Backbone as JSON, one array per atom type, in Angstrom:
{
  "sequence": "MADLNWITLIFGTFLFAVLLVISKIDFKELKIPDGLNLVLALSGIAYQWVTKIEFPIVPLAGGVLLFFCFYAVRSIHHRMRGIVGLGLGDVKMAGAAAVWLHPANLPVFVFLSSAAALISMRLFNRRDFRFQTTGQTPFGPFLAIGLFVSWCLETFTTIGLLA",
  "N": [[0.98, -0.97, 0.12], [1.77, 1.67, 0.54], [3.2, 2.0, -1.65], [1.67, 2.47, -3.4], [0.25, 4.55, -2.53], [2.98, 6.63, -2.79], [2.93, 6.39, -5.78], [0.32, 7.37, -6.22], [1.21, 9.89, -5.47], [3.48, 10.21, -6.8], [1.9, 10.52, -10.19], [0.02, 12.97, -9.22], [2.01, 14.33, -9.19], [2.21, 14.98, -11.12], [0.56, 16.0, -12.87], [-0.84, 18.34, -11.57], [1.74, 19.44, -13.1], [0.97, 18.72, -15.24], [-1.34, 20.37, -15.96], [-0.57, 22.98, -14.59], [0.62, 24.57, -17.24], [-0.69, 23.5, -19.5], [-2.64, 25.49, -18.25], [-1.09, 28.52, -18.3], [-0.93, 28.91, -20.71], [-3.21, 28.71, -22.17], [-3.73, 30.93, -20.9], [-2.29, 33.03, -22.08], [-2.81, 33.05, -24.59], [-5.62, 31.62, -25.46], [-6.13, 29.22, -26.34], [-6.6, 25.8, -26.53], [-3.58, 23.39, -26.86], [-4.18, 20.29, -28.88], [-2.21, 18.17, -28.4], [-2.12, 18.59, -25.39], [-3.85, 18.13, -24.4], [-4.11, 15.25, -25.1], [-1.96, 14.29, -23.65], [-3.22, 14.67, -21.03], [-5.5, 13.57, -21.2], [-4.37, 10.28, -21.33], [-2.86, 10.1, -19.65], [-4.01, 10.3, -17.45], [-5.29, 8.09, -17.87], [-3.05, 6.0, -17.58], [-2.79, 6.8, -15.33], [-5.62, 5.82, -13.09], [-5.39, 3.53, -14.94], [-2.99, 2.29, -12.79], [-3.34, 2.6, -10.88], [-6.22, 1.15, -10.21], [-5.38, -1.41, -11.11], [-7.0, -2.6, -13.0], [-8.17, -2.1, -16.34], [-9.96, 0.91, -17.22], [-11.99, 1.44, -17.63], [-15.49, 2.85, -16.63], [-13.92, 5.09, -15.94], [-13.8, 6.65, -18.69], [-15.58, 5.87, -19.89], [-17.19, 8.14, -18.51], [-15.5, 10.21, -19.31], [-15.66, 10.42, -21.87], [-19.13, 11.03, -21.93], [-18.86, 13.07, -20.58], [-17.25, 15.58, -22.93], [-19.37, 15.27, -24.69], [-21.31, 16.1, -23.7], [-20.11, 18.7, -22.78], [-19.49, 19.87, -25.42], [-22.45, 19.65, -26.94], [-23.05, 21.77, -25.0], [-21.88, 23.76, -25.97], [-22.27, 23.73, -28.97], [-25.61, 24.69, -28.74], [-25.42, 26.92, -27.39], [-24.06, 28.51, -29.47], [-25.56, 28.21, -31.62], [-28.07, 29.45, -30.86], [-26.27, 31.51, -30.36], [-25.21, 32.59, -32.22], [-22.85, 33.3, -31.43], [-19.2, 31.31, -30.84], [-19.18, 30.25, -28.15], [-17.91, 28.91, -26.06], [-15.0, 27.36, -26.18], [-13.4, 25.08, -28.49], [-10.73, 23.43, -27.86], [-11.11, 24.16, -25.08], [-13.59, 22.42, -24.62], [-12.02, 20.36, -25.47], [-10.26, 19.53, -23.5], [-12.12, 19.12, -21.33], [-13.27, 16.06, -21.32], [-11.08, 14.99, -21.56], [-10.14, 15.82, -18.83], [-11.71, 14.41, -17.4], [-11.4, 11.57, -17.41], [-9.48, 11.45, -15.81], [-11.23, 11.1, -12.91], [-14.56, 10.05, -10.72], [-16.41, 9.02, -12.39], [-18.84, 9.68, -11.18], [-18.22, 11.81, -9.6], [-18.05, 13.85, -11.78], [-19.79, 16.0, -11.77], [-19.14, 17.82, -9.43], [-16.89, 18.22, -10.3], [-17.27, 19.95, -12.69], [-18.28, 22.1, -11.16], [-16.67, 23.46, -9.66], [-15.1, 24.01, -11.14], [-16.4, 26.07, -13.05], [-17.35, 27.55, -10.75], [-15.15, 28.43, -10.05], [-14.27, 30.08, -12.41], [-16.75, 32.13, -12.44], [-16.34, 33.46, -9.82], [-13.83, 35.2, -10.42], [-14.12, 35.78, -12.29], [-16.13, 38.32, -11.7], [-13.14, 39.12, -9.94], [-12.42, 39.97, -11.71], [-13.98, 41.86, -13.46], [-13.28, 43.78, -11.28], [-11.18, 44.71, -12.28], [-8.85, 46.57, -14.81], [-8.54, 44.09, -16.93], [-7.78, 42.61, -19.61], [-8.94, 40.66, -20.35], [-12.2, 41.3, -20.6], [-11.63, 43.35, -22.13], [-11.53, 42.76, -24.75], [-14.09, 40.22, -24.1], [-13.26, 37.54, -24.76], [-13.37, 35.11, -22.69], [-10.27, 32.12, -20.75], [-10.76, 29.13, -20.17], [-9.48, 26.34, -19.75], [-7.99, 27.18, -17.95], [-9.21, 27.4, -15.94], [-11.37, 25.15, -15.08], [-8.76, 23.74, -15.08], [-8.42, 24.24, -12.4], [-10.74, 23.35, -11.63], [-10.69, 20.51, -11.43], [-8.49, 19.28, -10.48], [-9.07, 20.1, -7.49], [-11.32, 18.49, -7.4], [-9.47, 16.71, -8.03], [-8.04, 15.75, -5.82], [-9.78, 16.14, -3.48], [-11.1, 13.74, -3.99], [-9.31, 11.37, -3.99], [-8.07, 11.57, -1.69], [-9.62, 12.63, 0.17], [-12.53, 11.73, 2.47], [-14.7, 12.58, 1.82], [-17.83, 12.19, 1.16], [-17.03, 11.89, -1.4], [-16.7, 9.74, -4.48], [-14.67, 7.39, -4.29]],
  "CA": [[0.39, 0.17, 0.29], [2.63, 2.64, 1.01], [4.16, 2.18, -3.12], [0.67, 3.21, -4.39], [0.47, 6.45, -2.82], [4.04, 6.8, -3.87], [2.85, 5.95, -6.75], [-0.47, 8.32, -6.03], [1.47, 10.98, -5.1], [4.4, 11.01, -8.28], [1.34, 10.94, -10.6], [-0.27, 13.81, -8.92], [2.46, 16.0, -8.69], [2.52, 15.47, -12.88], [-0.76, 16.83, -12.81], [-0.36, 19.63, -11.04], [2.2, 19.9, -13.59], [0.12, 19.41, -16.75], [-2.25, 21.36, -15.71], [0.17, 24.23, -15.42], [1.64, 24.49, -18.3], [-2.17, 23.98, -19.85], [-2.98, 27.55, -17.53], [-0.36, 29.46, -18.69], [-0.73, 28.22, -22.42], [-3.99, 29.3, -22.51], [-4.33, 32.14, -19.92], [-1.5, 33.65, -22.88], [-2.71, 31.82, -26.04], [-6.45, 31.83, -25.51], [-6.42, 28.58, -27.21], [-5.52, 24.42, -25.25], [-2.76, 22.77, -27.59], [-4.51, 18.96, -28.6], [-1.11, 16.96, -27.3], [-1.28, 18.48, -23.93], [-4.67, 17.13, -24.11], [-4.1, 14.28, -25.66], [-1.27, 13.93, -23.03], [-4.35, 14.92, -19.61], [-6.29, 11.81, -21.12], [-3.11, 9.0, -21.54], [-2.24, 10.1, -17.93], [-5.95, 9.45, -16.5], [-6.03, 6.33, -17.85], [-2.65, 5.71, -16.59], [-3.61, 6.54, -13.53], [-6.72, 4.31, -12.97], [-5.25, 1.5, -14.65], [-2.8, 1.85, -12.35], [-4.46, 2.28, -9.6], [-6.81, 0.15, -9.53], [-5.81, -2.42, -11.55], [-8.17, -3.13, -13.94], [-9.21, -1.33, -17.35], [-10.7, 2.63, -16.82], [-13.1, 1.75, -19.36], [-15.96, 3.21, -16.58], [-13.33, 6.57, -16.31], [-13.15, 6.33, -19.54], [-16.59, 6.43, -19.99], [-17.46, 9.39, -17.87], [-14.64, 11.26, -20.56], [-17.01, 10.23, -23.39], [-19.65, 11.18, -21.69], [-18.34, 15.29, -20.43], [-16.63, 15.79, -23.05], [-20.51, 15.25, -25.42], [-22.18, 17.57, -22.81], [-19.58, 20.38, -23.06], [-20.12, 20.05, -27.14], [-24.05, 20.01, -26.52], [-23.59, 23.11, -24.7], [-20.88, 24.66, -26.74], [-22.64, 23.84, -29.92], [-26.26, 25.37, -28.5], [-25.16, 28.25, -27.57], [-23.8, 29.08, -31.25], [-26.84, 28.99, -32.41], [-28.18, 30.24, -29.8], [-26.06, 33.3, -30.03], [-24.14, 32.94, -32.79], [-20.86, 33.38, -31.53], [-18.68, 31.09, -30.95], [-18.72, 30.64, -26.56], [-16.15, 27.94, -25.29], [-13.93, 27.32, -27.36], [-13.04, 23.36, -28.84], [-9.67, 23.0, -27.29], [-12.4, 23.55, -23.72], [-14.28, 21.32, -24.91], [-11.76, 18.13, -25.3], [-9.37, 19.79, -21.98], [-13.2, 18.42, -19.83], [-13.53, 15.04, -21.71], [-9.81, 14.58, -20.97], [-9.31, 15.5, -17.37], [-13.58, 13.34, -16.68], [-10.5, 10.52, -17.01], [-8.83, 11.53, -13.93], [-12.62, 10.92, -12.09], [-14.84, 8.76, -10.7], [-17.91, 10.0, -13.27], [-19.9, 10.77, -10.25], [-17.74, 12.92, -8.62], [-17.94, 15.3, -12.47], [-20.83, 17.57, -10.82], [-18.44, 18.2, -8.39], [-16.17, 18.62, -11.52], [-17.99, 20.46, -13.5], [-18.95, 23.06, -10.35], [-16.53, 23.93, -8.6], [-14.12, 25.19, -12.43], [-17.68, 26.52, -12.76], [-17.5, 28.79, -9.52], [-14.29, 29.57, -9.83], [-14.65, 30.93, -13.41], [-17.38, 33.14, -12.46], [-15.43, 33.83, -8.27], [-12.48, 34.97, -11.34], [-14.6, 37.63, -13.47], [-16.16, 39.28, -10.67], [-12.16, 40.35, -9.23], [-11.38, 41.01, -13.35], [-14.28, 42.78, -13.64], [-13.88, 45.05, -10.68], [-9.75, 45.85, -12.75], [-9.29, 46.02, -15.94], [-8.08, 43.43, -16.73], [-7.58, 42.91, -21.22], [-10.42, 40.23, -21.06], [-13.2, 41.88, -20.49], [-12.41, 44.54, -23.31], [-11.54, 41.45, -26.16], [-14.09, 39.21, -24.67], [-12.64, 36.52, -24.94], [-11.95, 34.56, -21.32], [-9.44, 31.0, -21.09], [-11.59, 28.41, -19.26], [-8.79, 26.0, -19.24], [-7.59, 27.6, -15.98], [-10.69, 27.36, -14.45], [-11.76, 23.69, -16.02], [-7.55, 23.29, -14.54], [-8.44, 23.81, -10.64], [-12.06, 22.6, -10.69], [-9.78, 19.33, -12.35], [-7.08, 19.13, -9.07], [-9.46, 19.85, -6.52], [-12.17, 17.22, -7.44], [-8.83, 14.92, -8.11], [-7.46, 15.8, -4.15], [-10.97, 15.64, -3.19], [-11.68, 12.47, -4.45], [-7.95, 11.05, -4.41], [-7.12, 12.11, -0.63], [-10.39, 12.57, 1.45], [-13.44, 10.77, 2.17], [-16.05, 13.51, 2.07], [-19.26, 12.5, 0.08], [-16.89, 11.54, -2.7], [-16.32, 8.37, -3.88], [-13.07, 6.95, -4.59]],
  "C": [[0.43, 0.98, -0.33], [3.6, 3.06, -0.4], [2.43, 3.12, -3.58], [0.49, 4.24, -3.33], [1.94, 7.33, -2.85], [3.69, 7.01, -5.28], [1.9, 7.33, -7.17], [0.61, 9.95, -6.8], [2.54, 11.61, -6.85], [2.53, 11.73, -9.89], [-0.01, 11.79, -9.92], [0.55, 14.94, -9.08], [2.72, 16.69, -10.82], [1.63, 15.82, -13.47], [-1.17, 17.96, -13.38], [0.33, 20.48, -12.78], [1.83, 20.37, -14.89], [-0.62, 20.66, -16.91], [-1.88, 22.75, -15.71], [0.81, 24.69, -16.34], [0.55, 24.57, -19.68], [-2.08, 25.12, -19.84], [-2.87, 28.13, -18.79], [-1.02, 29.42, -19.88], [-1.91, 29.28, -22.44], [-4.65, 30.48, -22.29], [-3.19, 33.46, -21.56], [-2.14, 33.99, -24.48], [-4.37, 31.75, -26.69], [-7.01, 30.64, -26.54], [-5.75, 27.67, -26.32], [-4.49, 23.75, -26.16], [-3.54, 20.85, -27.51], [-3.71, 18.29, -28.0], [-2.02, 17.01, -26.19], [-2.67, 17.67, -23.15], [-4.89, 15.67, -23.86], [-3.15, 13.5, -24.33], [-2.12, 13.66, -21.72], [-5.01, 13.48, -19.88], [-5.53, 10.26, -20.79], [-3.14, 9.3, -20.06], [-2.82, 10.2, -17.24], [-5.59, 8.52, -16.99], [-5.07, 5.58, -17.43], [-2.65, 5.51, -15.61], [-4.06, 6.08, -12.87], [-6.54, 3.65, -13.52], [-4.02, 1.51, -13.83], [-2.86, 1.69, -11.45], [-5.47, 1.66, -9.17], [-7.44, -0.82, -10.01], [-6.51, -3.67, -12.41], [-7.17, -2.12, -14.88], [-9.8, -0.09, -17.06], [-11.6, 2.41, -17.9], [-15.09, 2.87, -18.32], [-15.52, 5.01, -15.97], [-13.14, 7.29, -17.66], [-15.08, 6.85, -19.99], [-17.25, 7.99, -19.81], [-16.6, 10.65, -18.75], [-15.09, 11.35, -21.35], [-18.15, 11.01, -22.77], [-19.61, 13.3, -21.83], [-18.54, 15.79, -21.71], [-18.14, 15.61, -24.5], [-21.43, 16.51, -24.19], [-22.04, 18.77, -23.27], [-19.98, 20.17, -24.86], [-21.32, 20.59, -27.21], [-24.28, 21.55, -26.28], [-22.93, 24.36, -26.09], [-21.66, 25.03, -28.36], [-24.47, 24.65, -29.98], [-26.68, 26.72, -28.59], [-24.9, 29.05, -28.84], [-24.75, 29.1, -31.55], [-28.0, 29.6, -31.77], [-27.91, 32.22, -30.64], [-25.12, 33.85, -30.86], [-22.81, 33.36, -34.17], [-20.35, 31.62, -30.23], [-18.38, 31.02, -28.46], [-17.37, 29.48, -25.64], [-15.98, 27.04, -26.53], [-13.55, 25.01, -27.27], [-11.94, 22.51, -27.91], [-10.69, 22.76, -24.99], [-12.29, 22.51, -23.7], [-13.89, 19.27, -24.49], [-10.94, 18.17, -23.73], [-10.79, 19.07, -21.22], [-12.97, 16.76, -20.17], [-11.97, 14.45, -20.82], [-9.62, 14.22, -19.55], [-10.46, 14.54, -16.75], [-11.83, 11.88, -16.74], [-10.42, 10.32, -16.04], [-10.03, 10.84, -12.79], [-13.59, 10.3, -12.16], [-16.29, 9.41, -11.48], [-19.15, 10.55, -11.97], [-19.91, 11.64, -9.45], [-17.27, 13.59, -10.18], [-18.42, 16.23, -12.22], [-20.0, 18.4, -10.12], [-16.88, 19.54, -9.37], [-16.38, 19.82, -11.92], [-18.49, 22.33, -13.2], [-18.35, 23.57, -10.22], [-15.04, 24.75, -10.42], [-15.35, 26.6, -13.14], [-17.37, 27.95, -11.84], [-16.2, 29.41, -10.29], [-14.08, 30.07, -11.64], [-15.17, 32.08, -12.59], [-16.73, 33.7, -10.92], [-14.08, 34.94, -9.74], [-12.64, 36.21, -11.86], [-15.32, 38.42, -12.89], [-14.91, 40.12, -10.29], [-12.1, 40.77, -10.61], [-12.32, 41.93, -13.5], [-14.24, 43.91, -12.97], [-12.11, 45.68, -11.42], [-10.33, 45.83, -13.99], [-8.2, 45.7, -16.54], [-8.12, 42.79, -18.8], [-9.05, 41.58, -20.87], [-11.79, 40.28, -21.19], [-12.89, 43.3, -21.35], [-12.16, 43.29, -24.77], [-13.16, 40.3, -26.26], [-13.94, 38.08, -25.28], [-11.84, 36.49, -23.04], [-11.4, 33.54, -21.76], [-10.25, 30.28, -20.07], [-10.85, 27.43, -18.68], [-8.0, 26.31, -18.2], [-8.57, 27.37, -14.91], [-11.39, 25.79, -14.7], [-9.82, 22.46, -14.84], [-8.18, 23.15, -13.04], [-9.62, 23.27, -10.69], [-11.08, 20.61, -10.95], [-8.92, 18.73, -10.54], [-8.17, 19.19, -8.11], [-10.83, 19.09, -6.28], [-11.3, 16.08, -7.19], [-8.29, 14.54, -6.96], [-8.65, 15.19, -3.49], [-11.13, 14.27, -3.31], [-10.41, 11.26, -3.94], [-7.36, 10.26, -2.57], [-8.03, 12.43, 0.92], [-11.4, 11.64, 1.32], [-14.97, 11.62, 2.18], [-16.58, 13.68, 1.34], [-19.44, 12.14, -1.31], [-16.76, 9.87, -3.69], [-14.83, 7.98, -5.03], [-12.86, 6.16, -5.3]]
}
């Protein structure tokens, strides 16, 4: 069991590093590279496989489901408003991130990501930030916050989240 804890910490450190790189790029360029989303998804599959000792069919299904949910939101918004409100990189990141979590915890992930974005935008609107003038806000950093906090809650606590 001690080895499993070290494995979990190594994967957690890797997850944090990948999310940091994604966040930095999305803040600067307002895009999330497909390669980083692939790294996020594949490392999530590896984490689930190594720690659960079986191929992660359930987390993969959760990732596919969340991808399609985010894609549906993107499509509906585009049809209603005539503009793209959620980038395709964000949609892909949500699906890739979901692989790191048990599907029962995906609502927690989405809530934490959205809450972080809303709180941050409220703070940004009180100051003169470029997001206010361009109308574009990177959502990747908020998905990163939501994923990392959700993953930590799922992995290291038992406060109502499934492990």
